[in-house]
Coordinates of C-alpha atoms in Angstrom, one line a residue:
Chain A
M106 CA 0.0 0.0 0.0
D107 CA 1.2 3.4 -1.0
S108 CA 2.3 5.6 2.0
F109 CA -0.2 8.2 0.8
F110 CA -3.0 5.8 1.7
F111 CA -1.8 5.9 5.3
L112 CA -2.7 9.6 5.3
V113 CA -6.1 8.7 3.8
I114 CA -6.7 6.0 6.5
L115 CA -5.6 8.5 9.2
A116 CA -8.0 11.2 7.8
G117 CA -10.8 8.6 7.6
A118 CA -10.1 7.4 11.1
I119 CA -10.2 11.0 12.5
A120 CA -13.3 12.0 10.5
G121 CA -15.0 8.8 11.5
A122 CA -14.1 9.2 15.2
S123 CA -15.2 12.9 15.4
T124 CA -18.5 12.3 13.6
G125 CA -19.1 9.2 15.7
L126 CA -18.5 11.1 18.9
L127 CA -20.7 14.0 17.7
G128 CA -23.4 11.4 16.6
A129 CA -23.6 10.0 20.2
Y130 CA -25.1 13.4 21.2
V131 CA -27.1 14.1 18.1
V132 CA -28.7 10.6 18.1
G133 CA -29.2 10.8 21.8
M134 CA -31.1 14.1 21.5
R135 CA -33.3 12.4 18.9
M136 CA -32.1 14.8 16.2
P137 CA -30.0 12.7 13.8
F138 CA -31.3 15.0 11.0
I139 CA -29.4 17.8 12.4
G140 CA -26.2 16.4 10.8
I141 CA -27.4 16.4 7.3
C142 CA -29.0 19.8 7.8
I143 CA -25.9 21.5 8.9
S144 CA -23.7 19.6 6.4
H145 CA -25.9 20.8 3.6
S146 CA -25.8 24.4 4.9
A147 CA -22.0 24.1 4.8
M148 CA -22.3 22.8 1.3
V149 CA -24.5 25.8 0.4
G150 CA -21.8 28.0 1.9
T151 CA -19.1 26.4 -0.2
I152 CA -21.1 26.6 -3.5
Y153 CA -21.9 30.2 -3.1
S154 CA -18.3 31.1 -2.1
I155 CA -17.2 29.5 -5.3
L156 CA -19.9 31.3 -7.3
L157 CA -19.0 34.6 -5.8
G158 CA -15.3 34.0 -6.2
V159 CA -14.4 34.3 -2.5
N160 CA -12.4 32.0 -0.3
P161 CA -14.3 28.7 0.0
V162 CA -13.0 28.1 3.6
W163 CA -15.2 30.8 5.3
G164 CA -18.4 30.2 3.4
P165 CA -19.2 26.8 4.9
V166 CA -18.1 27.8 8.4
I167 CA -20.3 30.9 8.4
F168 CA -23.3 29.1 6.8
S169 CA -23.1 26.1 9.2
A170 CA -22.7 28.5 12.2
L171 CA -25.7 30.5 11.1
S172 CA -27.8 27.4 10.5
S173 CA -26.7 26.0 13.9
M174 CA -27.9 29.2 15.6
S175 CA -31.2 29.1 13.8
L176 CA -31.8 25.6 14.9
G177 CA -30.9 26.6 18.4
M178 CA -33.9 28.9 18.4
V179 CA -36.2 25.8 18.2
R180 CA -37.0 25.3 21.8
P181 CA -38.7 22.2 23.2
G182 CA -42.1 22.8 24.6
R183 CA -42.0 26.5 23.6
S184 CA -41.8 26.3 19.8
R185 CA -45.0 25.6 18.0
I186 CA -43.2 23.4 15.6
D187 CA -41.6 20.1 16.4
A188 CA -37.7 20.2 16.2
N189 CA -37.6 17.4 13.6
V190 CA -40.2 19.1 11.4
A191 CA -38.2 22.4 11.6
L192 CA -35.0 20.4 10.6
A193 CA -36.8 18.8 7.6
I194 CA -38.0 22.2 6.4
F195 CA -34.5 23.7 6.9
F196 CA -33.0 20.7 5.0
N197 CA -35.3 21.2 2.1
L198 CA -34.4 24.9 1.9
M199 CA -30.6 24.0 2.0
L200 CA -31.2 21.3 -0.7
G201 CA -33.0 23.9 -2.9
L202 CA -30.2 26.4 -2.5
T203 CA -27.6 23.7 -3.2
F204 CA -29.2 22.7 -6.5
L205 CA -29.8 26.4 -7.4
G206 CA -26.1 27.1 -6.9
I207 CA -25.1 24.0 -8.9
G208 CA -27.5 25.2 -11.7
L209 CA -26.0 28.7 -11.7
M210 CA -22.4 27.3 -12.1
H211 CA -20.6 27.5 -15.4
G212 CA -17.9 25.1 -16.4
S213 CA -16.8 22.1 -14.4
R214 CA -18.9 21.2 -11.4
S215 CA -16.7 18.4 -10.2
E216 CA -15.5 20.4 -7.1
V217 CA -19.1 20.9 -6.0
L218 CA -20.3 17.4 -6.8
G219 CA -17.3 16.2 -4.7
L220 CA -19.0 17.8 -1.7
L221 CA -21.9 15.4 -2.0
W222 CA -19.7 12.3 -2.1
G223 CA -16.6 13.6 -0.4
S224 CA -13.0 13.3 -1.7
L225 CA -11.2 11.3 0.9
L226 CA -8.8 10.0 -1.7
F227 CA -7.6 13.5 -2.4
V228 CA -6.9 14.5 1.2
K229 CA -4.1 16.9 2.1
K230 CA -2.0 17.0 5.3
S231 CA -3.4 20.4 6.1
S232 CA -7.0 19.0 6.0
V233 CA -6.0 16.2 8.5
V234 CA -4.6 18.8 10.9
V235 CA -7.8 20.9 10.6
I236 CA -10.2 17.9 11.3
T237 CA -7.9 16.7 14.1
I238 CA -8.0 20.1 15.8
S239 CA -11.8 20.4 15.4
G240 CA -12.3 16.9 16.7
L241 CA -10.2 17.6 19.7
V242 CA -12.0 20.8 20.4
F243 CA -15.3 18.9 20.4
A244 CA -13.9 16.2 22.7
V245 CA -12.6 18.8 25.2
F246 CA -16.1 20.5 25.1
A247 CA -17.8 17.1 25.7
A248 CA -15.5 16.4 28.6
L249 CA -15.8 19.9 30.2
F250 CA -19.6 20.0 29.9
N251 CA -20.2 16.3 30.5
K252 CA -22.6 16.7 33.4
E253 CA -24.7 19.3 31.6
L254 CA -24.7 17.4 28.3
K255 CA -26.0 14.3 30.1
V256 CA -29.1 16.2 31.3
L257 CA -29.6 17.7 27.9
L258 CA -29.6 14.2 26.4
F259 CA -32.1 12.9 28.9
S260 CA -34.5 15.8 28.7
R261 CA -34.0 19.4 27.6
T262 CA -37.2 20.2 29.5
I263 CA -35.7 19.0 32.8
A264 CA -32.4 20.8 31.9
S265 CA -34.2 24.0 31.3
A266 CA -36.6 23.8 34.3
T267 CA -33.8 23.0 36.8
G268 CA -31.2 25.6 35.9
V269 CA -28.6 23.6 34.0
H270 CA -27.7 26.5 31.7
E271 CA -29.3 24.6 28.9
S272 CA -29.5 27.4 26.4
F273 CA -25.8 28.2 26.7
V274 CA -24.6 24.6 26.5
Y275 CA -27.0 23.7 23.7
C276 CA -26.0 26.7 21.6
F277 CA -22.3 26.0 22.2
F278 CA -22.9 22.3 21.2
L279 CA -24.7 23.4 18.0
A280 CA -21.9 25.8 17.1
L281 CA -19.3 23.0 17.5
C282 CA -21.6 20.7 15.6
G283 CA -21.5 23.2 12.7
L284 CA -17.7 23.4 12.9
I285 CA -17.1 19.6 12.9
L286 CA -19.5 19.2 9.9
A287 CA -18.1 22.1 8.0
V288 CA -14.5 20.9 8.2
N289 CA -15.3 17.3 7.6
L290 CA -17.6 18.0 4.6
P291 CA -15.0 18.2 1.9
L292 CA -13.5 14.9 2.9
V293 CA -16.5 12.9 3.8
G294 CA -19.2 14.5 1.7
G295 CA -22.7 15.7 2.7
L296 CA -24.3 12.3 2.1
M297 CA -21.8 10.1 3.9
I298 CA -21.5 12.3 6.9
F299 CA -25.1 11.6 7.8
S300 CA -24.3 7.9 7.8
L301 CA -21.2 8.4 10.0
I302 CA -23.2 10.5 12.5
T303 CA -26.2 8.1 12.8
C304 CA -25.1 4.5 12.4
P305 CA -22.1 4.3 14.8
A306 CA -24.0 6.1 17.5
A307 CA -27.2 4.1 17.0
A308 CA -25.1 0.9 17.2
A309 CA -23.5 2.1 20.5
Y310 CA -26.9 2.9 22.0
Q311 CA -28.0 -0.7 21.2
I312 CA -25.3 -2.5 23.1
C313 CA -23.9 -0.1 25.7
K314 CA -24.7 0.4 29.3
G315 CA -23.8 3.8 30.8
H316 CA -23.1 7.1 29.1
R317 CA -19.3 6.8 29.0
S318 CA -19.4 3.5 27.2
V319 CA -21.8 5.0 24.6
I320 CA -19.3 7.8 24.0
V321 CA -16.3 5.5 23.6
M322 CA -18.1 2.9 21.4
A323 CA -19.7 5.5 19.1
T324 CA -16.2 7.0 18.6
V325 CA -14.7 3.6 18.0
F326 CA -17.5 2.5 15.7
G327 CA -17.2 5.7 13.7
M328 CA -13.5 5.2 13.3
A329 CA -13.9 1.5 12.4
S330 CA -16.6 2.3 9.8
A331 CA -14.2 4.8 8.0
V332 CA -11.1 2.6 8.2
I333 CA -12.7 -0.8 7.3
G334 CA -14.8 0.9 4.6
F335 CA -11.7 2.4 3.0
L336 CA -9.8 -0.9 3.2
V337 CA -12.7 -2.8 1.7
S338 CA -12.9 -0.3 -1.1
Y339 CA -9.2 -0.4 -1.7
Y340 CA -8.8 -4.2 -1.9
L341 CA -12.1 -4.8 -3.8
D342 CA -11.7 -1.7 -6.0
L343 CA -15.1 -0.4 -5.0
P344 CA -16.4 3.2 -4.4
T345 CA -15.0 4.4 -1.0
G346 CA -18.0 6.4 0.2
A347 CA -20.4 3.6 -0.5
C348 CA -18.2 1.0 1.3
I349 CA -18.0 3.3 4.4
V350 CA -21.7 3.7 4.5
I351 CA -22.3 0.0 4.1
V352 CA -19.8 -0.9 6.8
S353 CA -21.4 1.6 9.3
A354 CA -24.8 0.2 8.6
T355 CA -23.5 -3.3 9.0
I356 CA -22.0 -2.4 12.4
F357 CA -25.5 -1.1 13.4
A358 CA -27.2 -4.3 12.2
V359 CA -24.7 -6.5 14.1
S360 CA -25.2 -4.5 17.3
A361 CA -29.0 -4.7 16.9
L362 CA -28.8 -8.4 16.4
Y363 CA -26.5 -8.8 19.4
R364 CA -29.0 -6.9 21.6
T365 CA -31.8 -9.0 20.3
F366 CA -30.1 -12.3 21.0
R367 CA -28.8 -11.2 24.3
G368 CA -32.5 -10.6 25.0
Q369 CA -32.1 -8.0 27.8
W370 CA -32.0 -4.3 28.2
S371 CA -29.7 -4.0 31.2
Chain B
M248 CA -33.4 31.2 54.7
M249 CA -35.1 28.5 52.7
G250 CA -36.9 29.7 49.5
G251 CA -39.8 28.2 47.6
H252 CA -42.3 31.0 47.4
I253 CA -44.1 31.5 44.1
S254 CA -46.4 34.4 43.2
L255 CA -48.5 35.0 40.1
S256 CA -50.3 38.2 39.3
S257 CA -52.6 38.9 36.3
V258 CA -50.9 36.1 34.4
E259 CA -52.3 35.1 31.0
V260 CA -50.9 32.5 28.6
R261 CA -52.1 32.6 25.1
L262 CA -51.7 30.0 22.3
S263 CA -52.8 30.8 18.7
G264 CA -54.6 33.9 19.9
R265 CA -56.6 31.9 22.5
S266 CA -56.2 32.2 26.2
I267 CA -55.1 28.9 27.7
L268 CA -54.4 30.0 31.2
A269 CA -55.5 33.0 33.3
V270 CA -54.5 33.5 36.9
K271 CA -55.5 36.8 38.5
D272 CA -53.6 36.6 41.8
M273 CA -52.0 33.7 43.5
Q274 CA -49.5 33.1 46.2
I275 CA -47.9 29.7 46.9
R276 CA -46.1 29.9 50.2
Q277 CA -42.8 28.2 51.1
G278 CA -43.5 24.7 52.4
E279 CA -47.0 24.4 51.0
F280 CA -48.1 21.1 49.4
V281 CA -50.4 22.1 46.6
G282 CA -52.4 19.7 44.5
I283 CA -53.3 20.8 41.0
I284 CA -56.4 19.1 39.6
G285 CA -58.7 19.6 36.6
T286 CA -60.0 18.1 33.4
N287 CA -57.9 17.2 30.4
G288 CA -56.7 20.4 28.7
A289 CA -57.6 22.5 31.8
G290 CA -54.1 24.0 31.9
K291 CA -52.5 22.0 34.7
T292 CA -49.2 21.4 32.9
T293 CA -49.1 24.9 31.5
F294 CA -49.6 26.2 35.1
L295 CA -46.7 24.2 36.3
K296 CA -44.5 25.4 33.4
V297 CA -45.4 29.0 34.0
C298 CA -44.5 28.6 37.7
C299 CA -41.0 27.5 36.8
G300 CA -40.6 29.9 33.9
L301 CA -40.6 27.3 31.1
I302 CA -43.5 29.1 29.5
K303 CA -43.5 32.9 29.3
P304 CA -46.9 34.4 29.8
A305 CA -48.3 36.9 27.3
R306 CA -48.9 39.2 30.2
G307 CA -48.6 39.3 34.0
I308 CA -45.8 38.7 36.5
V309 CA -44.4 35.4 37.8
K310 CA -42.1 35.7 40.8
L311 CA -39.9 33.0 42.3
D312 CA -38.8 34.0 45.8
G313 CA -39.5 37.6 44.9
R314 CA -37.6 37.6 41.6
D315 CA -39.5 38.5 38.5
M316 CA -38.8 35.7 36.0
A317 CA -39.5 37.9 33.0
G318 CA -36.9 40.5 34.0
L319 CA -34.0 37.9 34.3
N320 CA -31.6 37.0 31.5
A321 CA -31.1 33.3 30.6
W322 CA -28.1 33.0 32.9
S323 CA -29.8 34.5 36.0
K324 CA -33.0 32.5 35.2
A325 CA -30.9 29.3 35.3
N326 CA -29.5 30.3 38.7
V327 CA -33.0 30.9 40.1
R328 CA -34.2 27.5 38.8
K329 CA -31.3 25.6 40.5
H330 CA -33.5 24.7 43.3
I331 CA -36.5 23.6 41.4
G332 CA -36.9 19.8 41.2
Y333 CA -39.0 19.2 38.1
I334 CA -40.5 15.8 37.1
P335 CA -42.2 16.1 33.8
Q336 CA -44.5 13.6 32.1
A337 CA -42.8 10.6 30.3
A338 CA -43.1 12.2 26.8
E339 CA -40.6 14.9 27.9
Y340 CA -37.7 12.7 28.6
N341 CA -35.8 10.0 26.7
A342 CA -36.2 6.8 28.7
E343 CA -34.5 4.7 26.0
L344 CA -31.0 6.0 26.6
P345 CA -28.8 3.6 28.4
F346 CA -28.1 5.8 31.5
T347 CA -27.5 3.8 34.6
L348 CA -29.7 4.6 37.6
R349 CA -26.7 6.2 39.4
E350 CA -25.9 8.4 36.3
L351 CA -29.5 9.5 36.2
V352 CA -29.7 10.4 39.8
S353 CA -26.4 12.2 39.6
M354 CA -27.9 14.5 36.9
G355 CA -29.6 16.3 39.9
R356 CA -26.2 17.6 41.0
A357 CA -25.6 19.1 37.5
S358 CA -28.1 21.9 38.4
V359 CA -26.3 22.7 41.7
K360 CA -22.7 22.6 40.5
P361 CA -21.3 25.5 38.5
L362 CA -20.4 25.1 34.9
L363 CA -17.0 23.4 34.3
S364 CA -17.1 22.0 37.8
P365 CA -17.2 18.2 37.7
L366 CA -19.1 16.1 40.4
N367 CA -16.9 15.1 43.3
R368 CA -17.0 12.6 46.1
V369 CA -19.5 14.7 48.2
D370 CA -21.9 14.9 45.2
Y371 CA -21.8 11.1 44.7
E372 CA -22.4 10.6 48.5
I373 CA -25.6 12.7 48.1
V374 CA -26.5 10.7 45.0
D375 CA -26.0 7.3 46.7
N376 CA -27.8 8.5 49.8
W377 CA -30.9 9.3 47.8
I378 CA -30.7 6.0 45.9
D379 CA -30.6 4.2 49.3
R380 CA -33.4 6.3 50.8
L381 CA -35.7 5.5 47.9
D382 CA -34.8 1.8 48.2
L383 CA -33.1 1.6 44.8
S384 CA -29.7 0.3 46.0
E385 CA -30.0 -3.0 44.2
R386 CA -30.8 -1.2 41.0
R387 CA -27.9 1.2 41.2
S388 CA -25.9 -0.1 38.2
Q389 CA -28.9 -1.1 36.2
T390 CA -30.0 1.1 33.2
F391 CA -32.9 3.4 33.7
R392 CA -34.6 1.9 30.7
S393 CA -34.6 -1.6 32.3
L394 CA -36.5 -0.4 35.4
S395 CA -40.2 -0.8 35.9
G396 CA -42.4 2.2 35.6
G397 CA -42.7 2.6 39.3
E398 CA -38.9 2.3 39.8
Q399 CA -38.3 4.8 37.0
Q400 CA -40.6 7.3 38.8
K401 CA -38.7 6.7 42.1
A402 CA -35.4 7.3 40.2
L403 CA -36.7 10.6 38.9
I404 CA -37.7 11.6 42.4
A405 CA -34.3 10.7 43.6
R406 CA -32.8 12.8 40.8
A407 CA -34.9 15.8 41.7
M408 CA -34.1 15.4 45.5
A409 CA -30.3 15.0 44.8
Q410 CA -30.6 18.6 43.6
D411 CA -31.5 19.7 47.1
P412 CA -34.7 21.5 45.8
E413 CA -36.7 24.1 47.5
I414 CA -39.6 23.5 45.2
L415 CA -40.6 20.1 43.8
M416 CA -42.9 20.2 40.8
L417 CA -44.4 16.9 39.7
D418 CA -46.5 16.5 36.5
E419 CA -48.7 13.4 36.8
P420 CA -46.1 11.4 38.7
C421 CA -48.4 8.4 38.9
S422 CA -49.7 8.1 35.4
N423 CA -49.4 4.6 33.9
L424 CA -48.6 3.0 37.2
D425 CA -50.6 0.2 38.9
F426 CA -52.5 1.1 42.0
N427 CA -49.8 -0.3 44.4
W428 CA -47.1 1.8 42.7
K429 CA -49.4 4.9 42.7
Y430 CA -49.8 4.5 46.4
Q431 CA -46.0 4.0 47.0
I432 CA -45.1 7.0 45.0
T433 CA -47.5 9.3 46.7
E434 CA -46.4 8.0 50.1
I435 CA -42.8 8.8 49.2
I436 CA -43.8 12.3 48.1
E437 CA -45.7 12.9 51.3
Q438 CA -42.8 11.6 53.3
L439 CA -40.4 14.0 51.5
H440 CA -42.7 16.9 52.2
S441 CA -43.1 16.1 55.9
E442 CA -39.4 15.6 56.4
S443 CA -37.9 18.4 54.3
K444 CA -40.8 21.0 54.3
I445 CA -40.1 21.9 50.7
T446 CA -42.8 23.5 48.5
I447 CA -44.6 20.8 46.4
L448 CA -46.7 21.4 43.4
M449 CA -48.3 18.1 42.2
V450 CA -50.4 17.8 39.1
S451 CA -52.8 14.8 39.3
H452 CA -55.8 13.6 37.5
E453 CA -56.9 11.5 40.4
T454 CA -57.9 13.2 43.6
N455 CA -57.1 10.1 45.7
L456 CA -53.5 10.4 44.7
L457 CA -53.2 13.7 46.6
P458 CA -51.9 12.5 50.0
E459 CA -53.1 13.7 53.4
G460 CA -50.2 16.2 53.7
C461 CA -51.7 18.0 50.7
K462 CA -53.7 20.7 52.4
R463 CA -54.4 23.0 49.4
A464 CA -55.8 22.2 46.0
I465 CA -56.3 24.3 42.9
L466 CA -59.0 23.2 40.5
L467 CA -58.5 24.3 37.0
H468 CA -61.1 24.4 34.3
E469 CA -60.7 25.7 30.7
G470 CA -57.6 27.6 31.6
G471 CA -59.1 29.4 34.6
I472 CA -59.1 28.8 38.4
L473 CA -62.4 27.3 39.4
A474 CA -61.5 26.8 43.0
D475 CA -58.4 27.4 45.1
G476 CA -58.1 26.8 48.8
D477 CA -58.4 24.2 51.5
I478 CA -58.5 20.8 49.8
E479 CA -61.7 19.9 51.7
D480 CA -63.4 22.9 50.1
V481 CA -62.0 22.5 46.6
L482 CA -62.9 18.9 46.4
D483 CA -66.5 19.8 46.9
P484 CA -69.0 18.0 44.7
N485 CA -70.5 21.3 43.4
S486 CA -67.1 22.6 42.3
L487 CA -66.1 19.3 40.7
E488 CA -69.4 19.0 38.9
K489 CA -68.9 22.4 37.3
A490 CA -65.5 21.2 36.0
Y491 CA -66.2 17.7 35.0
R492 CA -69.8 18.3 33.9
C493 CA -71.2 15.2 35.6
R494 CA -72.6 14.3 39.0
I495 CA -69.9 13.6 41.5
D496 CA -69.6 12.3 45.0
V497 CA -66.5 12.7 47.1
L498 CA -65.7 9.8 49.5
K499 CA -63.0 10.0 52.2
L500 CA -61.2 6.8 53.0
A501 CA -57.9 6.4 55.0
G502 CA -57.2 10.1 54.7
R503 CA -57.6 10.2 50.9
R504 CA -60.4 11.6 48.9
Y505 CA -62.0 9.5 46.1
T506 CA -64.2 11.1 43.5
V507 CA -67.0 8.9 42.2
N508 CA -69.1 9.5 39.2
K509 CA -72.7 9.3 40.5
S510 CA -74.5 9.4 37.1

């Protein structure tokens, strides 16, 4: 194997681990759609940065931060609209803006289409540094606000009613969610990132007991999905993104079967 | 000095242009045990949420220990709510997550501890103490989702009490429980009140679930207060008949009041 592929595997492992860790919170809050929503808003940011001829680094970060803040305004029990319905409407808007942007583009659209599927095979060292830093920032946040995040996972209503500084922690979480998704988007792609957020975390929730084990296993499953998916695609000469998605779904299926045959919840 | 005083004045909550709760003037004093009863959609949960500031009224003033909730920013509001133990209905929490019982009860300490300050040995002693007091020691390392409905309710009470609350708000704590568990849960709530003298607001559909220690009741009907005062006066067949629109008799048995449909 070429030494370059070790960089690809490293990038995949870090992207998988950070999205897996993020997924543990997103899935636990019953908002898996938030990942695809924010990643698509990051995609909109990139497309319109390219269209306007400005630096495509800031567009996705600004757009995903704005969309995170908008989603933060949807309050449980206080908003007239269900959070998941709000996410679905937001996603449709982002999808519409994405295809409008693609339609307005002249010349090659490969750069933009790469955002849908990702371009893990064209990863640069600088990108690995950026996704590592963003992943570490999120991990530090999760460790520092562990006690508050646990209450938010269990019930945002309880968190809010009992003075857990729910608004502050939730908005901080959404902002970092936007950051993680924006920096991983060019590598993983808008479609695959959804799979890496939901499947590893959902698998961990199937088999784990206790919050800490969920966090660890979601991170490990995310990393394993990306690395195994890449190795399968390399040796069998198959599309990388598709292999990663299938591996992550398989990990979930095996976990669900394990829980079923173990036959207990404890 | 211990807090736990709630006051509402000229409060109105509106939804889609319709008034869903109107309270002219009400004081809930520190240490009171108040039962909130009423028909479906009468505004019981809304009342509870207004009292803890989860719902902002369209007009009026809600004060917790003399502090106007509307005038506080999010940070100060969170600080005021630190000593509210809130137990919502099951739809408002995620019982499917694999939190262990000890993890769940320890969430009560998250309200009390400042941000960035992890739980320490003293916090876990408080947590373990409440687990033991509510007779859940054998379930300590089991997941919340594997507990029975009654045990889950006990765990939620332990979580709220680990917070060292001055006010305990319970929204239908006995719904979906069998009669034995209903009795056990209300006994626990009464015991907590008599021991700690905290203010308790308990929403209940069933009047027999309001324990002997509950001396005051508020009867809500179509978003308004139909009766408020001594529980013996509020649970009067005439008031109840107005709310429930059927003929009602109130029977007293072993300190509890049972409403019976006479028609």
